[in-house]
């Protein structure tokens, strides 16, 4: 919901760093993979009760996730890079609730499972729509720089990271936060289904 406002600001802040990295020959795929490693560190930290460390690693992961695309546009964008980026992002999104479940299996497991299932709904509807949008040569006016069609909706990347960081700050409230997050994700999934049925029937 807020990504269209957040992304331009982030790009403006990260552009000088992206230009410097590109000038040194550092490619976007390397940044994507390093960012994913920090995502793994975040999940491991949360699993082991180091929630603030997890908070920091999540932030680093997201900064690098924003940086890789800008570096790619400074050099050369590729379908391979976009594929790698979105594939690792979806795994990262699932790892965070999983890490809370590992941390406290009795209290957090059910909420984590429900949240991950809601992610499957948002993720599958997002990717399925982008596939058919590509077939119909549809272009996103909101996210024209993205490697695939980004369907604007209620819950997007910015909101996801907000909830992840909130979980790290108050981990004892993880189940409540996860159920609220799941409800919002389910709403997003239903909205995307409605948009898909409306657009693709033409």
GROMACS .gro file of N, CA, C and O in nm, residues 20-86:
model
  268
   20UNK      N    1   2.847   0.403  -0.690
   20UNK     CA    2   2.982   0.369  -0.646
   20UNK      C    3   3.010   0.221  -0.660
   20UNK      O    4   3.117   0.179  -0.707
   21UNK      N    5   2.913   0.138  -0.620
   21UNK     CA    6   2.928  -0.007  -0.633
   21UNK      C    7   2.939  -0.049  -0.779
   21UNK      O    8   3.021  -0.133  -0.815
   22UNK      N    9   2.855   0.011  -0.863
   22UNK     CA   10   2.857  -0.022  -1.006
   22UNK      C   11   2.991   0.017  -1.068
   22UNK      O   12   3.044  -0.055  -1.154
   23UNK      N   13   3.046   0.130  -1.025
   23UNK     CA   14   3.174   0.175  -1.080
   23UNK      C   15   3.290   0.084  -1.041
   23UNK      O   16   3.391   0.079  -1.110
   24UNK      N   17   3.272   0.010  -0.931
   24UNK     CA   18   3.375  -0.084  -0.886
   24UNK      C   19   3.353  -0.225  -0.942
   24UNK      O   20   3.423  -0.319  -0.905
   25UNK      N   21   3.253  -0.240  -1.027
   25UNK     CA   22   3.229  -0.368  -1.093
   25UNK      C   23   3.150  -0.468  -1.010
   25UNK      O   24   3.147  -0.587  -1.042
   26UNK      N   25   3.087  -0.422  -0.902
   26UNK     CA   26   3.006  -0.512  -0.819
   26UNK      C   27   2.869  -0.526  -0.883
   26UNK      O   28   2.799  -0.425  -0.905
   27UNK      N   29   2.829  -0.648  -0.916
   27UNK     CA   30   2.703  -0.666  -0.988
   27UNK      C   31   2.585  -0.686  -0.893
   27UNK      O   32   2.601  -0.719  -0.775
   28UNK      N   33   2.466  -0.667  -0.949
   28UNK     CA   34   2.344  -0.671  -0.869
   28UNK      C   35   2.316  -0.809  -0.811
   28UNK      O   36   2.268  -0.821  -0.698
   29UNK      N   37   2.349  -0.915  -0.886
   29UNK     CA   38   2.322  -1.051  -0.838
   29UNK      C   39   2.400  -1.081  -0.710
   29UNK      O   40   2.350  -1.148  -0.619
   30UNK      N   41   2.523  -1.031  -0.703
   30UNK     CA   42   2.605  -1.051  -0.582
   30UNK      C   43   2.540  -0.983  -0.462
   30UNK      O   44   2.536  -1.040  -0.352
   31UNK      N   45   2.488  -0.863  -0.483
   31UNK     CA   46   2.422  -0.790  -0.374
   31UNK      C   47   2.296  -0.864  -0.329
   31UNK      O   48   2.268  -0.874  -0.210
   32UNK      N   49   2.222  -0.918  -0.426
   32UNK     CA   50   2.101  -0.995  -0.395
   32UNK      C   51   2.135  -1.114  -0.305
   32UNK      O   52   2.066  -1.139  -0.204
   33UNK      N   53   2.239  -1.186  -0.340
   33UNK     CA   54   2.276  -1.306  -0.263
   33UNK      C   55   2.332  -1.271  -0.126
   33UNK      O   56   2.303  -1.339  -0.028
   34UNK      N   57   2.408  -1.163  -0.117
   34UNK     CA   58   2.458  -1.118   0.014
   34UNK      C   59   2.342  -1.077   0.103
   34UNK      O   60   2.338  -1.107   0.223
   35UNK      N   61   2.244  -1.008   0.043
   35UNK     CA   62   2.125  -0.970   0.119
   35UNK      C   63   2.051  -1.091   0.173
   35UNK      O   64   2.004  -1.090   0.287
   36UNK      N   65   2.044  -1.196   0.092
   36UNK     CA   66   1.977  -1.318   0.137
   36UNK      C   67   2.052  -1.382   0.253
   36UNK      O   68   1.989  -1.434   0.346
   37UNK      N   69   2.183  -1.377   0.251
   37UNK     CA   70   2.263  -1.431   0.361
   37UNK      C   71   2.230  -1.357   0.490
   37UNK      O   72   2.215  -1.419   0.597
   38UNK      N   73   2.215  -1.225   0.481
   38UNK     CA   74   2.175  -1.149   0.600
   38UNK      C   75   2.034  -1.188   0.645
   38UNK      O   76   2.004  -1.185   0.765
   39UNK      N   77   1.948  -1.224   0.550
   39UNK     CA   78   1.816  -1.275   0.585
   39UNK      C   79   1.826  -1.405   0.664
   39UNK      O   80   1.752  -1.426   0.760
   40UNK      N   81   1.919  -1.492   0.622
   40UNK     CA   82   1.944  -1.616   0.695
   40UNK      C   83   1.994  -1.586   0.836
   40UNK      O   84   1.951  -1.650   0.934
   41UNK      N   85   2.083  -1.488   0.847
   41UNK     CA   86   2.134  -1.448   0.979
   41UNK      C   87   2.020  -1.396   1.067
   41UNK      O   88   2.017  -1.421   1.188
   42UNK      N   89   1.927  -1.323   1.007
   42UNK     CA   90   1.813  -1.271   1.082
   42UNK      C   91   1.730  -1.385   1.139
   42UNK      O   92   1.693  -1.385   1.257
   43UNK      N   93   1.699  -1.483   1.054
   43UNK     CA   94   1.620  -1.597   1.099
   43UNK      C   95   1.691  -1.676   1.208
   43UNK      O   96   1.630  -1.718   1.307
   44UNK      N   97   1.822  -1.696   1.190
   44UNK     CA   98   1.900  -1.768   1.290
   44UNK      C   99   1.903  -1.693   1.423
   44UNK      O  100   1.888  -1.753   1.530
   45UNK      N  101   1.919  -1.561   1.416
   45UNK     CA  102   1.924  -1.480   1.538
   45UNK      C  103   1.792  -1.486   1.614
   45UNK      O  104   1.790  -1.504   1.736
   46UNK      N  105   1.682  -1.475   1.542
   46UNK     CA  106   1.550  -1.481   1.606
   46UNK      C  107   1.528  -1.619   1.669
   46UNK      O  108   1.476  -1.629   1.780
   47UNK      N  109   1.569  -1.722   1.598
   47UNK     CA  110   1.554  -1.859   1.650
   47UNK      C  111   1.627  -1.877   1.782
   47UNK      O  112   1.584  -1.954   1.868
   48UNK      N  113   1.737  -1.804   1.797
   48UNK     CA  114   1.823  -1.819   1.916
   48UNK      C  115   1.800  -1.711   2.021
   48UNK      O  116   1.884  -1.690   2.109
   49UNK      N  117   1.688  -1.638   2.011
   49UNK     CA  118   1.650  -1.539   2.112
   49UNK      C  119   1.720  -1.404   2.096
   49UNK      O  120   1.705  -1.317   2.182
   50UNK      N  121   1.792  -1.382   1.989
   50UNK     CA  122   1.859  -1.253   1.966
   50UNK      C  123   1.772  -1.167   1.875
   50UNK      O  124   1.803  -1.147   1.757
   51UNK      N  125   1.665  -1.114   1.931
   51UNK     CA  126   1.564  -1.046   1.850
   51UNK      C  127   1.612  -0.912   1.795
   51UNK      O  128   1.579  -0.877   1.681
   52UNK      N  129   1.689  -0.837   1.873
   52UNK     CA  130   1.739  -0.709   1.825
   52UNK      C  131   1.840  -0.730   1.712
   52UNK      O  132   1.842  -0.654   1.614
   53UNK      N  133   1.921  -0.835   1.725
   53UNK     CA  134   2.014  -0.868   1.618
   53UNK      C  135   1.935  -0.908   1.492
   53UNK      O  136   1.971  -0.868   1.380
   54UNK      N  137   1.828  -0.981   1.512
   54UNK     CA  138   1.741  -1.016   1.400
   54UNK      C  139   1.682  -0.892   1.335
   54UNK      O  140   1.672  -0.882   1.212
   55UNK      N  141   1.641  -0.796   1.416
   55UNK     CA  142   1.588  -0.668   1.370
   55UNK      C  143   1.690  -0.600   1.279
   55UNK      O  144   1.655  -0.553   1.169
   56UNK      N  145   1.815  -0.594   1.323
   56UNK     CA  146   1.922  -0.528   1.246
   56UNK      C  147   1.947  -0.601   1.115
   56UNK      O  148   1.960  -0.538   1.008
   57UNK      N  149   1.952  -0.733   1.119
   57UNK     CA  150   1.978  -0.812   0.997
   57UNK      C  151   1.863  -0.800   0.897
   57UNK      O  152   1.886  -0.801   0.775
   58UNK      N  153   1.740  -0.789   0.945
   58UNK     CA  154   1.627  -0.768   0.856
   58UNK      C  155   1.641  -0.634   0.783
   58UNK      O  156   1.619  -0.625   0.662
   59UNK      N  157   1.679  -0.530   0.857
   59UNK     CA  158   1.700  -0.399   0.796
   59UNK      C  159   1.809  -0.405   0.689
   59UNK      O  160   1.794  -0.348   0.580
   60UNK      N  161   1.920  -0.472   0.720
   60UNK     CA  162   2.029  -0.484   0.623
   60UNK      C  163   1.982  -0.559   0.499
   60UNK      O  164   2.012  -0.520   0.385
   61UNK      N  165   1.907  -0.667   0.520
   61UNK     CA  166   1.853  -0.743   0.408
   61UNK      C  167   1.769  -0.656   0.316
   61UNK      O  168   1.780  -0.662   0.193
   62UNK      N  169   1.686  -0.572   0.375
   62UNK     CA  170   1.597  -0.488   0.295
   62UNK      C  171   1.672  -0.376   0.224
   62UNK      O  172   1.638  -0.340   0.111
   63UNK      N  173   1.774  -0.321   0.289
   63UNK     CA  174   1.856  -0.218   0.223
   63UNK      C  175   1.924  -0.277   0.100
   63UNK      O  176   1.924  -0.218  -0.009
   64UNK      N  177   1.981  -0.396   0.116
   64UNK     CA  178   2.049  -0.461   0.003
   64UNK      C  179   1.949  -0.501  -0.104
   64UNK      O  180   1.981  -0.498  -0.224
   65UNK      N  181   1.827  -0.538  -0.063
   65UNK     CA  182   1.723  -0.572  -0.160
   65UNK      C  183   1.686  -0.451  -0.245
   65UNK      O  184   1.656  -0.465  -0.364
   66UNK      N  185   1.686  -0.333  -0.185
   66UNK     CA  186   1.660  -0.212  -0.262
   66UNK      C  187   1.779  -0.172  -0.346
   66UNK      O  188   1.764  -0.121  -0.458
   67UNK      N  189   1.898  -0.199  -0.294
   67UNK     CA  190   2.020  -0.157  -0.362
   67UNK      C  191   2.047  -0.238  -0.488
   67UNK      O  192   2.096  -0.183  -0.589
   68UNK      N  193   2.014  -0.366  -0.488
   68UNK     CA  194   2.049  -0.450  -0.603
   68UNK      C  195   1.980  -0.404  -0.732
   68UNK      O  196   2.041  -0.401  -0.839
   69UNK      N  197   1.854  -0.365  -0.720
   69UNK     CA  198   1.782  -0.319  -0.839
   69UNK      C  199   1.839  -0.189  -0.894
   69UNK      O  200   1.846  -0.171  -1.017
   70UNK      N  201   1.880  -0.101  -0.805
   70UNK     CA  202   1.937   0.027  -0.850
   70UNK      C  203   2.072   0.005  -0.916
   70UNK      O  204   2.103   0.066  -1.019
   71UNK      N  205   2.153  -0.085  -0.861
   71UNK     CA  206   2.281  -0.120  -0.923
   71UNK      C  207   2.258  -0.181  -1.061
   71UNK      O  208   2.329  -0.150  -1.157
   72UNK      N  209   2.157  -0.267  -1.071
   72UNK     CA  210   2.126  -0.330  -1.200
   72UNK      C  211   2.092  -0.225  -1.304
   72UNK      O  212   2.134  -0.235  -1.420
   73UNK      N  213   2.017  -0.123  -1.264
   73UNK     CA  214   1.979  -0.019  -1.360
   73UNK      C  215   2.095   0.072  -1.396
   73UNK      O  216   2.092   0.140  -1.498
   74UNK      N  217   2.199   0.073  -1.311
   74UNK     CA  218   2.321   0.149  -1.344
   74UNK      C  219   2.409   0.074  -1.443
   74UNK      O  220   2.494   0.133  -1.508
   75UNK      N  221   2.391  -0.057  -1.449
   75UNK     CA  222   2.474  -0.140  -1.538
   75UNK      C  223   2.385  -0.203  -1.645
   75UNK      O  224   2.367  -0.147  -1.753
   76UNK      N  225   2.328  -0.318  -1.615
   76UNK     CA  226   2.240  -0.385  -1.710
   76UNK      C  227   2.140  -0.473  -1.635
   76UNK      O  228   2.178  -0.563  -1.561
   77UNK      N  229   2.012  -0.445  -1.657
   77UNK     CA  230   1.909  -0.527  -1.594
   77UNK      C  231   1.897  -0.659  -1.669
   77UNK      O  232   1.934  -0.669  -1.786
   78UNK      N  233   1.848  -0.760  -1.600
   78UNK     CA  234   1.833  -0.891  -1.664
   78UNK      C  235   1.716  -0.966  -1.603
   78UNK      O  236   1.679  -0.945  -1.487
   79UNK      N  237   1.656  -1.055  -1.684
   79UNK     CA  238   1.550  -1.141  -1.633
   79UNK      C  239   1.603  -1.233  -1.524
   79UNK      O  240   1.533  -1.263  -1.428
   80UNK      N  241   1.728  -1.277  -1.540
   80UNK     CA  242   1.788  -1.366  -1.440
   80UNK      C  243   1.796  -1.296  -1.304
   80UNK      O  244   1.766  -1.357  -1.200
   81UNK      N  245   1.836  -1.170  -1.305
   81UNK     CA  246   1.847  -1.095  -1.180
   81UNK      C  247   1.712  -1.076  -1.112
   81UNK      O  248   1.700  -1.090  -0.991
   82UNK      N  249   1.609  -1.043  -1.193
   82UNK     CA  250   1.475  -1.025  -1.137
   82UNK      C  251   1.423  -1.157  -1.081
   82UNK      O  252   1.359  -1.160  -0.975
   83UNK      N  253   1.451  -1.267  -1.153
   83UNK     CA  254   1.408  -1.400  -1.107
   83UNK      C  255   1.475  -1.435  -0.974
   83UNK      O  256   1.409  -1.482  -0.880
   84UNK      N  257   1.606  -1.412  -0.965
   84UNK     CA  258   1.679  -1.442  -0.842
   84UNK      C  259   1.626  -1.358  -0.727
   84UNK      O  260   1.604  -1.409  -0.616
   85UNK      N  261   1.603  -1.232  -0.751
   85UNK     CA  262   1.559  -1.140  -0.647
   85UNK      C  263   1.425  -1.182  -0.588
   85UNK      O  264   1.411  -1.194  -0.465
   86UNK      N  265   1.326  -1.207  -0.674
   86UNK     CA  266   1.194  -1.240  -0.623
   86UNK      C  267   1.192  -1.379  -0.559
   86UNK      O  268   1.123  -1.401  -0.460
   0.00000   0.00000   0.00000
